[in-house]
XYZ file of C-alpha atoms in Angstrom:
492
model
C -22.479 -30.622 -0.414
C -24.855 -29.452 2.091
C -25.021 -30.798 6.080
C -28.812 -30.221 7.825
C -26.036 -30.171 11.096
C -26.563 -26.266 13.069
C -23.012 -26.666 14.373
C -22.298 -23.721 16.862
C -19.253 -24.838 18.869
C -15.530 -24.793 17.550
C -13.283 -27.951 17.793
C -9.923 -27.912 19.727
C -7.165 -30.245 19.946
C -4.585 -30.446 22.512
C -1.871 -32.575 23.562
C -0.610 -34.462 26.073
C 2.803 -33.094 24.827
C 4.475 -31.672 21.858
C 4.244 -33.086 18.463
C 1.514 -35.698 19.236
C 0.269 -34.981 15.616
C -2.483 -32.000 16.406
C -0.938 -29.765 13.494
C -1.924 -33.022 11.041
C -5.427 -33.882 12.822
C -6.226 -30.173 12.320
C -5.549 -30.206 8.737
C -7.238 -33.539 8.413
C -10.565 -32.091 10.207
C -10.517 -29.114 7.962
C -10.736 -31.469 4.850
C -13.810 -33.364 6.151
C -15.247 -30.414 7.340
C -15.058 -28.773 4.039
C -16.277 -32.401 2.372
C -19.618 -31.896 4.502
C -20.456 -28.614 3.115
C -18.849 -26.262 6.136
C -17.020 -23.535 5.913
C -14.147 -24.644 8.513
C -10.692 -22.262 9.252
C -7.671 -23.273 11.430
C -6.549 -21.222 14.295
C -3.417 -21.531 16.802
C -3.124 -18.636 19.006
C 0.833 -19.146 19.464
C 2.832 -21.220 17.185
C 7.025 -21.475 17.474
C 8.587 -22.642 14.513
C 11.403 -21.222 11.629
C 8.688 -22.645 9.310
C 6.682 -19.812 7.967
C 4.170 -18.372 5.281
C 3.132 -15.525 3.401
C -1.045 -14.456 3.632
C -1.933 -12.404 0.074
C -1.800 -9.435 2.019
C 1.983 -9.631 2.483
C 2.178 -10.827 6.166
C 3.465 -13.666 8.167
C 2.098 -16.337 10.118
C 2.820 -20.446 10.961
C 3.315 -22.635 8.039
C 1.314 -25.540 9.844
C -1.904 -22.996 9.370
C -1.522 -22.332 6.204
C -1.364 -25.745 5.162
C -4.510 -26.430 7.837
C -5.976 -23.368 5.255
C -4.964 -25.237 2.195
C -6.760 -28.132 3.288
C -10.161 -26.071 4.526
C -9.868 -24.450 0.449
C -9.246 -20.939 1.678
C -6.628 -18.572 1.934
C -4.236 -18.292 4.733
C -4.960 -15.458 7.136
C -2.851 -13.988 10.151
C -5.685 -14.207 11.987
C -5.360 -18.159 11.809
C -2.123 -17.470 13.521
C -1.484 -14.036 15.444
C 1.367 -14.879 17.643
C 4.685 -16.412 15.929
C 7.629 -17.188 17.829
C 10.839 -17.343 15.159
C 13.421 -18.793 17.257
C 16.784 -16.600 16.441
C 19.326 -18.556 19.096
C 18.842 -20.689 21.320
C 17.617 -17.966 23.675
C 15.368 -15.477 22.307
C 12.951 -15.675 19.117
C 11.419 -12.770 16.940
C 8.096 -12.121 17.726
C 5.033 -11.633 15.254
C 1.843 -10.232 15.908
C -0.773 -10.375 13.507
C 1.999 -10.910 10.609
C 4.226 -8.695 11.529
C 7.758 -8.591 13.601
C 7.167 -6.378 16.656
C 10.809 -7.514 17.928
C 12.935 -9.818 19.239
C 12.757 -10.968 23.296
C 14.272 -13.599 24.952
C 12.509 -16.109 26.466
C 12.424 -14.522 29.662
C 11.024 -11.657 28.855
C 8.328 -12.902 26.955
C 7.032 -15.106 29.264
C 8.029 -13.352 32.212
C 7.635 -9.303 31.793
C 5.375 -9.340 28.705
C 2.406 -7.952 29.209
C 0.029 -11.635 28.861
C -3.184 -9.735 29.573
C -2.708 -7.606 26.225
C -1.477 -10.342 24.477
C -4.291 -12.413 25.103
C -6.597 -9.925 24.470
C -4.679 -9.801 20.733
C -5.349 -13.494 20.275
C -9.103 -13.484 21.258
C -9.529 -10.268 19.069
C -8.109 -12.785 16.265
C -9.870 -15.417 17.022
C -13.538 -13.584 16.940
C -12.956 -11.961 13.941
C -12.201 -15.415 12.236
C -14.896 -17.094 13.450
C -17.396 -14.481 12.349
C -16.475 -15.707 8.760
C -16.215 -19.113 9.441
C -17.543 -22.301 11.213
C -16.350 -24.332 12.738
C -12.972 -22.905 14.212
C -11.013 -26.058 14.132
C -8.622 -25.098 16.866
C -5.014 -25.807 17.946
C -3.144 -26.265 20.985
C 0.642 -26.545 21.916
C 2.744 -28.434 23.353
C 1.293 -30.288 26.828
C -2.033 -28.505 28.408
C -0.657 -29.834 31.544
C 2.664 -27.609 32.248
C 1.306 -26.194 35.777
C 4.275 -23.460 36.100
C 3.507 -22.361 32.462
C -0.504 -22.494 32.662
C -1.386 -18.946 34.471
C 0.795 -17.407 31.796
C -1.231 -19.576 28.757
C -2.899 -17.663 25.733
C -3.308 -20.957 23.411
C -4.747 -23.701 24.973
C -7.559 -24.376 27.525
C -7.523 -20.624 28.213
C -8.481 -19.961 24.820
C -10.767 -23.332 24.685
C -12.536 -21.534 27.725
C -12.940 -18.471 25.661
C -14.643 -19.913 22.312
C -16.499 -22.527 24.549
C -14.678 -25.318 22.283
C -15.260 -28.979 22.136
C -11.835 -30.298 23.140
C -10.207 -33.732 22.441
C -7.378 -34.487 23.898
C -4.462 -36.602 21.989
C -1.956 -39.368 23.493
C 0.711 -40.489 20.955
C 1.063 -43.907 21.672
C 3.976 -44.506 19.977
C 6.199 -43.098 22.278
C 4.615 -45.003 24.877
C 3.208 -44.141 28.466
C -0.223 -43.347 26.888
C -1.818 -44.119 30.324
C 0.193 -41.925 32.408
C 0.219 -39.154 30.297
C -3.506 -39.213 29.205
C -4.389 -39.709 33.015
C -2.043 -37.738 34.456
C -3.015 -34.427 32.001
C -6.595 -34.908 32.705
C -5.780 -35.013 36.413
C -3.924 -31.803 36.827
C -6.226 -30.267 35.081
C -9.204 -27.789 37.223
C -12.936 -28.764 37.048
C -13.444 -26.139 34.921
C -10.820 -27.274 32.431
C -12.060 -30.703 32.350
C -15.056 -29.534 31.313
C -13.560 -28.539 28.099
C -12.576 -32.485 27.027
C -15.259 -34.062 25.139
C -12.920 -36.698 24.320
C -9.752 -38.453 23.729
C -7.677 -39.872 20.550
C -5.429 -42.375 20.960
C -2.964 -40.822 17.708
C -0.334 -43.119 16.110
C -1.161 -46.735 17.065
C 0.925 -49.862 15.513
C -0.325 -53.027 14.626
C -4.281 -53.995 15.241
C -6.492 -51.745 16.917
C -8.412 -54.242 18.307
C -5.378 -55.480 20.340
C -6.444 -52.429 22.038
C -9.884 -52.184 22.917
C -9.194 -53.613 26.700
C -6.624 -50.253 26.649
C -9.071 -47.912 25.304
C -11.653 -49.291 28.226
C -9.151 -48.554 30.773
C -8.325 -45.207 29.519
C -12.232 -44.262 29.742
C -12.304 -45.693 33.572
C -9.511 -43.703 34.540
C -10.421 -40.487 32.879
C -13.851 -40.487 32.817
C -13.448 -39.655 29.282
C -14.268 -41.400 26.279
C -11.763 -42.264 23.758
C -13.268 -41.249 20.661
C -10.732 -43.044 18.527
C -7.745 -45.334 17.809
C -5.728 -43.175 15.044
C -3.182 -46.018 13.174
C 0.201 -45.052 12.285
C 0.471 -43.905 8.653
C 3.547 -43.343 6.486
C 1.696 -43.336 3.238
C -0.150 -40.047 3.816
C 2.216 -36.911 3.134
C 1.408 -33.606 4.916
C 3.755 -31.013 5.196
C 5.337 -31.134 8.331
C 5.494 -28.460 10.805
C 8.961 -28.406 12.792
C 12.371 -29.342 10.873
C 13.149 -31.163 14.519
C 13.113 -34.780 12.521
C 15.136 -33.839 9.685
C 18.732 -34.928 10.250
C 16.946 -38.247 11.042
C 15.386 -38.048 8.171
C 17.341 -38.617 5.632
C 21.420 -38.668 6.040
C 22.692 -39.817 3.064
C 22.976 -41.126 -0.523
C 21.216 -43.627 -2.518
C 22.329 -45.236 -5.761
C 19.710 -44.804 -9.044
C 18.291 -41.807 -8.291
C 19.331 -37.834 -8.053
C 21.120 -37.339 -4.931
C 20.055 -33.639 -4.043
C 21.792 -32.871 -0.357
C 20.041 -29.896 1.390
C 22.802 -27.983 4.220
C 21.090 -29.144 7.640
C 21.507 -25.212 9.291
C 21.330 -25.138 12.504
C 18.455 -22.568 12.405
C 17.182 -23.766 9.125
C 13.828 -22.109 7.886
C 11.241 -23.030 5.189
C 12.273 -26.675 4.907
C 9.288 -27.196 3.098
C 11.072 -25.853 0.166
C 11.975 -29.031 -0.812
C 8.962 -30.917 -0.087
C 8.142 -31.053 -4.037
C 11.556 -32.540 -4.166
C 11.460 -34.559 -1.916
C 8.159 -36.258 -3.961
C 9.904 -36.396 -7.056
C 10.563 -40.211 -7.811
C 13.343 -38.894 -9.444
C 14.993 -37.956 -6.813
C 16.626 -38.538 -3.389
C 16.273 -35.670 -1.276
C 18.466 -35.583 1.902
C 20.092 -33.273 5.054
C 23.370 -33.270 5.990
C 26.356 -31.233 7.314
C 28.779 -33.981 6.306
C 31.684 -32.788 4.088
C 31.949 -36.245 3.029
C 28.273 -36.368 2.164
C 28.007 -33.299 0.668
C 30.915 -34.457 -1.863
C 28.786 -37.371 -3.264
C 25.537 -35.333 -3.915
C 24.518 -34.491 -7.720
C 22.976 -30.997 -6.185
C 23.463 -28.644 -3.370
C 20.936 -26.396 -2.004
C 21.805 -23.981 0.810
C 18.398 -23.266 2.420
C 17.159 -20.293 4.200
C 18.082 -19.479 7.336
C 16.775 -17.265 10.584
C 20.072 -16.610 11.718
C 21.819 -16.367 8.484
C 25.623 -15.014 9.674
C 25.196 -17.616 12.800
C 24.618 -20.053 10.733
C 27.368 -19.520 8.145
C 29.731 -19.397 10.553
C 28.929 -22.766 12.108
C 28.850 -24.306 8.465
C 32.644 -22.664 7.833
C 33.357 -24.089 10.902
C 32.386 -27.661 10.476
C 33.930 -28.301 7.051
C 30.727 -27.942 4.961
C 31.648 -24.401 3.398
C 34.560 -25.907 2.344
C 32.898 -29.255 0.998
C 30.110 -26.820 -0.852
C 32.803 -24.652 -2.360
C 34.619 -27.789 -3.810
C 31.866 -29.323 -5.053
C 31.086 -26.337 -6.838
C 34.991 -26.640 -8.288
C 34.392 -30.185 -9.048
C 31.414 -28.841 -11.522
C 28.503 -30.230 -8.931
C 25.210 -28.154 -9.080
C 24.800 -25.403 -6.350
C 21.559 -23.275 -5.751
C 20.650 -21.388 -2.507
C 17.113 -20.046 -1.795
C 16.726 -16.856 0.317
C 19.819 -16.949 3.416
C 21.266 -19.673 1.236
C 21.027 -16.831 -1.594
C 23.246 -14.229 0.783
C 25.357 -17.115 2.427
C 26.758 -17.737 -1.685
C 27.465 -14.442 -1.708
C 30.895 -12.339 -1.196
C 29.940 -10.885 1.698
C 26.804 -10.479 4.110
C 26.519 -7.216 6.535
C 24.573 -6.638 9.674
C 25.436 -3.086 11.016
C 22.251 -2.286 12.695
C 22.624 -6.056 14.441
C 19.573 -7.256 13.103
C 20.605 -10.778 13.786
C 23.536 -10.339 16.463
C 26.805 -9.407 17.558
C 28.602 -10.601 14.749
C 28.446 -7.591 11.914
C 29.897 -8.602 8.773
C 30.930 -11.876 7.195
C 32.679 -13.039 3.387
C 30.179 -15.442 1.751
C 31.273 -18.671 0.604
C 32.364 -16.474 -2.804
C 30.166 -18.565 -5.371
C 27.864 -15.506 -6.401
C 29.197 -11.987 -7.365
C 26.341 -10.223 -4.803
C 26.954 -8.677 -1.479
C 23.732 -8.498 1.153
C 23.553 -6.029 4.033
C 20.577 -7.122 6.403
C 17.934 -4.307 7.551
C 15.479 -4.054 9.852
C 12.441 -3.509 7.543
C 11.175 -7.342 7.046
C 10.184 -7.889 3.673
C 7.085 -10.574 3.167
C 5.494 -11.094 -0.161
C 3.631 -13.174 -1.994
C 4.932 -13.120 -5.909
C 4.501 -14.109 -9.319
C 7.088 -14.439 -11.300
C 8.639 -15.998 -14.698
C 11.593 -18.287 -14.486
C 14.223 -17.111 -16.744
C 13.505 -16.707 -20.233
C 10.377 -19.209 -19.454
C 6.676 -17.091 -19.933
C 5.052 -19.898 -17.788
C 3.757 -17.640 -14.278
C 5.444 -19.018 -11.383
C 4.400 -18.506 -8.076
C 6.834 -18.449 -4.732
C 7.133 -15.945 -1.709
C 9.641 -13.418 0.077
C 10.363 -13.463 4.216
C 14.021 -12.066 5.021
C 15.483 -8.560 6.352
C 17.842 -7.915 3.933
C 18.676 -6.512 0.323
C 21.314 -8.176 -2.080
C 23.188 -5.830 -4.633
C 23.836 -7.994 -7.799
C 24.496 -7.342 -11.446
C 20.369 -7.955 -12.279
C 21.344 -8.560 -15.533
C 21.614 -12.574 -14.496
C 18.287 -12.361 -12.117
C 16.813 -15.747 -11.605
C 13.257 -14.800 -12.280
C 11.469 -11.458 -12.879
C 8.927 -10.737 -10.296
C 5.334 -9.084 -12.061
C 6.008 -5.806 -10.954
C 9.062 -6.371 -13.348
C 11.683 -6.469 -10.518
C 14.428 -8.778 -10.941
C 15.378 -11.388 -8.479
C 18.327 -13.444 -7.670
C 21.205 -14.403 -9.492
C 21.884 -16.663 -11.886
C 25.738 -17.969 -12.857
C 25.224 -20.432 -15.026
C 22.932 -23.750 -14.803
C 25.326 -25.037 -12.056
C 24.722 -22.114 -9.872
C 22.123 -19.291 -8.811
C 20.490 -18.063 -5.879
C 16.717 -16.502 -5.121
C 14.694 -14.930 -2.024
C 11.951 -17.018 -3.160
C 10.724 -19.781 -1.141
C 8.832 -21.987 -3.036
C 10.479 -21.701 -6.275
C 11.168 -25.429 -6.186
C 7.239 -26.107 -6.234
C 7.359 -24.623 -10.034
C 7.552 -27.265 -12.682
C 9.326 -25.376 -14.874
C 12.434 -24.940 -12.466
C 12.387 -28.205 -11.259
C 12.715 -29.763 -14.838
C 15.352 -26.727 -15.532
C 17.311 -28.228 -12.072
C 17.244 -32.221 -13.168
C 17.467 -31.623 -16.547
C 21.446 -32.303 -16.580
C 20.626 -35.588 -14.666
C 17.416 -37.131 -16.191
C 15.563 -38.058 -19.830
C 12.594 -38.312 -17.593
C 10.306 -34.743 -17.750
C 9.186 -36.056 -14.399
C 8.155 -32.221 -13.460
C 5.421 -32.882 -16.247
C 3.864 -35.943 -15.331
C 3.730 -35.134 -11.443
C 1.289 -31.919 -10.561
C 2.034 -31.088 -6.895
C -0.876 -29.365 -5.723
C -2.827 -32.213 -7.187
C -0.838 -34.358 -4.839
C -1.346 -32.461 -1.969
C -5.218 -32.487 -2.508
C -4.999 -36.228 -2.616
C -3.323 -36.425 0.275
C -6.018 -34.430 2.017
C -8.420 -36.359 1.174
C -6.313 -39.474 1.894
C -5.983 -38.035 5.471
C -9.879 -36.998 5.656
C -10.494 -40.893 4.810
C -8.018 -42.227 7.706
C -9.695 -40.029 10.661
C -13.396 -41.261 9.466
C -12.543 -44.110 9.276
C -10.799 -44.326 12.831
C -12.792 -41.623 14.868
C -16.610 -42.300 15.903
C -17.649 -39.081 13.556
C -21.083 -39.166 15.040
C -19.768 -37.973 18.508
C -17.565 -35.789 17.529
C -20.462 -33.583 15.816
C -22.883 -34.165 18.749
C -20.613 -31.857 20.570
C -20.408 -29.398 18.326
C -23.861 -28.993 17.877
């Protein structure tokens, strides 16, 4: 499809706070971009999250940009992302730049001693490179744009608006309520050159009839000056992938009767919970998080996820009864599979002499796998294809961890296409991989429920056919709710 549109502005969205819903607007916006024959990319200058990606050239940036990517129909690209912040305590997070680790700093000295000029300087470098291959930048803030002690030290929000001359629209969530005084009171702390920047303002995650609010919506524009470009409902029936694990032991806590109970270890520093989001979709299944012993005991299967802080977290799950309440399962002949940290946590022991994740320098494993890990420096990060077992079916997954796990590869999970093994493999109640996304794979998930289902149910549902649905499901809502029109006047 072709658009007679000349747009040459990017788009920006910011918040009023954290997780208003800009990571899912974005992604939205690159769908209908792409619908009306543009050639949109994401881009977040800074993103913090334990939820990451692999680009095809091996390196590392923010899951929420990849799947912003996925939605625009092109590959994922540091660029989209150039600064990650991987929490590691919490304290101090490992930093990426332009997909790769260049150490770990607390938060202190990142915000405090780091040089800010140079890092800026790496983000604008990122951003002009993408956006002399595409248009329109659909941009991302974080957190509130309104943090005065934080602003002067800022490299992702109006600062970088300022510097791609973006049209910027400003979201409220009114579901947590106080949409006036935040919306008002962001706009008013901001300078007349910031204000400049909003073109707009969208009211995200509104209950009941929007026309209930069309008095509010007047009052917003008095106040601000600004006009609300639209009144986004609440939605439950569109699935994204989410960006921070933050909801998750809210999530889901528990068992349910008639389905596949799978329980998924809630880690404190849990990474890649996306992982299960295929899962989690199957309407075979009941996907849940917990650190419950008692919980843990009623589930059909286990999965230890992956991990930032992998010996940190083992520790705390040996401490709180679920190691235990895993290993007994396991006894009690319950399925048990660990991807990536989960992978060395099953192990018989996991090492850390050059203290790549902390004080603490060796561990014992939980003693389910016959493999022993020592962590390293060197990061690996890899996109792979691979074959499942004896299956010829290509699979595809990914690799982010520091660390190598010695195991007898004649039980590997899957053979990577260079030929490499990887993993281990027990028996059907038990094996471990570095690969994230394995579980999106068909063939594994009908391998995992077979022992619990008749139904093929990995056959009749096609993920990434989902996921485009849902795209276009979420492409549908914002037309629907957000006056279009204006929003490309401004880009234009």
């Amino acid at each position: 499809m072709s658009n007679p549109r000349i747009l040459t502005k990017p788009i920006m969205f910011v918040g009023t706070a954290s997780d208003v819903g800009k990571s899912v607007i974005c992604a939205g916006f690159c769908r209908i971009f792409k619908q009306d024959g543009y050639h949109p990319a994401p881009f977040k200058a800074q993103n913090m999250s334990l939820n990451s990606y692999v680009t095809p050239e091996g390196l590392e940036l923010g899951r929420a940009q990849a799947v912003q990517a996925e939605a625009a129909g092109i590959p994922c690209h540091t660029d989209m992302n150039p600064v990650l912040l991987k929490p590691t305590n919490d304290q101090s997070s490992q930093v990426i730049l332009n997909g790769k680790p260049v150490g770990n700093q607390s938060a202190f000295e990142y915000f405090k001693t780091n040089d800010r000029a140079e890092l800026f300087l790496s983000v604008t470098q990122a951003y002009d490179r993408l956006s002399d291959r595409y248009s329109p930048i659909v941009m991302e803030g974080a957190g509130s744009i309104s943090e005065l002690n934080l602003k002067k030290r800022d490299i992702t929000n109006l600062r970088m608006a300022l510097h791609a001359g973006a049209a910027t629209y400003l979201i409220g969530d009114i579901d947590r309520g106080g949409i006036f005084g935040s919306v008002y009171g962001t706009i008013a702390l901001l300078t007349p050159e910031e204000k400049q920047c909003i073109k707009g303002i969208i009211v995200n995650k509104f209950r009941g009839d929007a026309r209930l609010f069309e008095d509010g919506k007047k009052m917003l524009e008095d106040l601000t000056g600004v006009p609300v470009v639209g009144v986004l409902p609440f939605f439950k029936d569109i699935h994204i992938e989410e960006e921070d694990s933050v909801s998750l032991k809210n999530k889901f806590n528990t068992t349910t009767e008639g389905k596949i109970n799978i329980a998924v270890i809630l880690l404190k520093r849990l990474s890649n919970f996306t992982d299960f989001d295929r899962l989690e979709k199957d309407p075979c299944v009941h996907l849940f998080y917990t650190s419950q012993p008692q919980e843990i005991a009623k589930a059909d299967i286990i999965i230890i996820p992956g991990s930032k802080n992998t010996l940190d977290d083992l520790l705390t799950i040996k401490n709180n009864g679920a190691a235990a309440a895993i290993v007994k399962a396991h006894k009690n002949g319950k399925k048990v599979i660990g991807i990536c940290g989960g992978y060395q946590m099953m192990g018989e022991l996991i090492e850390d002499p050059d203290h790549v994740e902390g004080s603490l320098e060796s561990m014992p494993g939980l003693g389910l796998l016959p493999v022993k890990t020592i962590l390293k420096p060197v990061k690996t990060t890899l996109q792979q294809q691979f074959s499942y077992r004896k299956n010829p079916e290509v699979c595809l997954g990914y690799e982010i961890h520091m660390g190598e796990t010695n195991a007898d590869f004649d039980s590997p999970v899957t053979i990577l296409s260079n030929g490499k093994p990887d993993g281990y493999f027990l028996n059907e109640m038990c094996w471990g991989s570095y690969l994230h996304g394995i579980l999106d794979n068909a063939v594994v998930i009908e391998d995992l429920l077979a022992d619990f289902s008749t139904e093929k149910s990995a056959e009749t549902f096609n993920y990434q056919q989902f996921k485009e649905l849902q795209y276009d499901r979420l492409a549908d809502h914002i037309r629907t709710h957000v006056d279009m029109e204006m929003i490309y006047k401004s880009l234009e």
